[in-house]
Tab-separated table of C-alpha atoms in Angstrom:
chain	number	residue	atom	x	y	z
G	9	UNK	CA	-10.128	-0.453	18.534
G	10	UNK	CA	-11.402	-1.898	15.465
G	11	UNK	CA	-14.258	-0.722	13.429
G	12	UNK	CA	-16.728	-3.508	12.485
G	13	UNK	CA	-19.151	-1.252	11.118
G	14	UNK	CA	-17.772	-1.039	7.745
G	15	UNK	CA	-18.416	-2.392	4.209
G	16	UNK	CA	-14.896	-3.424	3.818
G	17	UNK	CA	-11.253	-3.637	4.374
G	18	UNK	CA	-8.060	-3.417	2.488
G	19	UNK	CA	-5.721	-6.216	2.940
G	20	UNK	CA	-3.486	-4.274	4.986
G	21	UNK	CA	-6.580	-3.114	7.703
G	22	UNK	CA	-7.311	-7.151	7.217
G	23	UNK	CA	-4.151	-7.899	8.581
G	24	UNK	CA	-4.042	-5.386	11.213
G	25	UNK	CA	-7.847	-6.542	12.368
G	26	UNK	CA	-7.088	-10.070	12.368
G	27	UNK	CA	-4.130	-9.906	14.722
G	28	UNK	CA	-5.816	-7.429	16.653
G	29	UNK	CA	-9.359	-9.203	16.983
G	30	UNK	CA	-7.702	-12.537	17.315
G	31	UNK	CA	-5.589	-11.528	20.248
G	32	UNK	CA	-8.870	-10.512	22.089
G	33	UNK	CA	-10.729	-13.813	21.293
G	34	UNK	CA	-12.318	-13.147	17.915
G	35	UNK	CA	-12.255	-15.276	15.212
G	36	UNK	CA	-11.052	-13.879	11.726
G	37	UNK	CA	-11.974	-16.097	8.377
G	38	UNK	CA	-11.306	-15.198	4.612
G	39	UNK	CA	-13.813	-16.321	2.964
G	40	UNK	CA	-13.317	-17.811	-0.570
G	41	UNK	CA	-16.181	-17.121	-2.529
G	42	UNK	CA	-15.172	-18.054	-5.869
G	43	UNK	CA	-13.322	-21.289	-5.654
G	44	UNK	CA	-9.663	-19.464	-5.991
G	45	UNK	CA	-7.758	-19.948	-3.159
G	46	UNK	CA	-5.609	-16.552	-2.546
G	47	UNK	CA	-1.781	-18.316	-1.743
G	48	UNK	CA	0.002	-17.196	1.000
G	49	UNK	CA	-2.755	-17.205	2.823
G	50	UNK	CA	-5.227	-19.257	4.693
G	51	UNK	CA	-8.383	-19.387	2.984
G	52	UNK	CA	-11.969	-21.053	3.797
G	53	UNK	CA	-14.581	-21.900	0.806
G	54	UNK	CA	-17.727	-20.286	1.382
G	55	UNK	CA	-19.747	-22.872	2.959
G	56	UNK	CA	-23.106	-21.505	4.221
G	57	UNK	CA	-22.950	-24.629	6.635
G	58	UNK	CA	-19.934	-24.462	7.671
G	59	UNK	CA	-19.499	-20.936	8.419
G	60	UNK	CA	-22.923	-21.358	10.854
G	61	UNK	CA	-20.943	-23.505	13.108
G	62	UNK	CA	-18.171	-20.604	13.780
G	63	UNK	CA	-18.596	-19.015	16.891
G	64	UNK	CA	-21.407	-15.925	17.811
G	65	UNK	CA	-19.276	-12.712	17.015
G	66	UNK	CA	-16.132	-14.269	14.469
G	67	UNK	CA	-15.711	-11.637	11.727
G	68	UNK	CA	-16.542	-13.152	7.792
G	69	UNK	CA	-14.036	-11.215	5.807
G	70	UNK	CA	-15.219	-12.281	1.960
G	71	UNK	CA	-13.519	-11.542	-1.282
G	72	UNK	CA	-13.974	-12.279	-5.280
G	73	UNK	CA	-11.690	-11.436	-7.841
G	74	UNK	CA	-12.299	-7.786	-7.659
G	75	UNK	CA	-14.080	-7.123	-4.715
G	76	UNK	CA	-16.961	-5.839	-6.598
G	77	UNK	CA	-19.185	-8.870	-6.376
G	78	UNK	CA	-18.948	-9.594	-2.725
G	79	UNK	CA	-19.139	-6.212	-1.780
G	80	UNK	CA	-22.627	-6.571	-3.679
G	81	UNK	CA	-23.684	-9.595	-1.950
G	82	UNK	CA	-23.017	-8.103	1.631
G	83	UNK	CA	-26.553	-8.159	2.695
G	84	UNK	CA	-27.141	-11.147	1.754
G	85	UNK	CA	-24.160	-12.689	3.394
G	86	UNK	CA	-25.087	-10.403	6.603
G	87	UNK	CA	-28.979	-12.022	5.908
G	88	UNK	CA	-27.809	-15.461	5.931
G	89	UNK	CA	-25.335	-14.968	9.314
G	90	UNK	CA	-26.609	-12.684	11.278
G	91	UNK	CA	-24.614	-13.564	14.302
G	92	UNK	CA	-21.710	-13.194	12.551
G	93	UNK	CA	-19.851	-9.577	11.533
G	94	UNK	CA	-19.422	-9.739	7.276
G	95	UNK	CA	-17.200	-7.773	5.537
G	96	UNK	CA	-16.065	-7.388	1.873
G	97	UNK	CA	-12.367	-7.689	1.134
G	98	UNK	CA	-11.264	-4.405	-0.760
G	99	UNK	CA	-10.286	-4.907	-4.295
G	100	UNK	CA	-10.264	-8.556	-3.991
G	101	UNK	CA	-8.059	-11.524	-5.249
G	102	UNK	CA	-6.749	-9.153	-7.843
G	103	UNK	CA	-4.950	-6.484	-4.919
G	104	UNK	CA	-3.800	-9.131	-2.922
G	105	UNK	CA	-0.312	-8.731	-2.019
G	106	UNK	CA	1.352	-11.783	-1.344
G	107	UNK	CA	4.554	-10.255	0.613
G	108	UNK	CA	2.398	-7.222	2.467
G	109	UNK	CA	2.981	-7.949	6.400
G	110	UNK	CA	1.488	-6.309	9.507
């Protein structure tokens, strides 16, 4: 059972989630926040828009370079969607591992 009642997740309990959460229905985004695409990966800018349109209950997972800023910015990203379940990606761009798998 996955947690959604956290702050944030490492790439690895990303991973995990996602294929977990996704195989029950629940849409899982990365959320760009800073216009730098992690590769590897797929990736959606932050579009306040955009991201209203996703479906009631899809988990927001977003990340900066560090982690530090959209960790930060949580509440206001949990303000702005409140349907949605927002969560700050652990250490960021900068841990991203490009060949971690799940």
């Amino acid at each position: 059972m996955v947690d959604l009642n956290v702050d944030e997740w490492t790439q690895e309990e990303f991973l995990r989630n996602k294929k977990e959460l996704e195989a029950n229905g629940v849409k899982v985004l990365l959320i760009d926040t800073i216009l730098n695409p992690i590769s590897g990966t797929e990736t959606l800018t932050y579009s306040p828009p955009l991201l209203r349109s996703e479906p009631s209950g899809s988990v927001f997972v977003f990340y900066c370079d560090t982690g530090k800023a959209s960790k930060e910015r949580l509440g206001e990203f949990r303000a702005k969607f409140p349907d949605h379940v927002c969560i700050s990606l652990r250490g960021g761009r900068g841990y991203w591992r490009k060949n971690l798998r799940v």
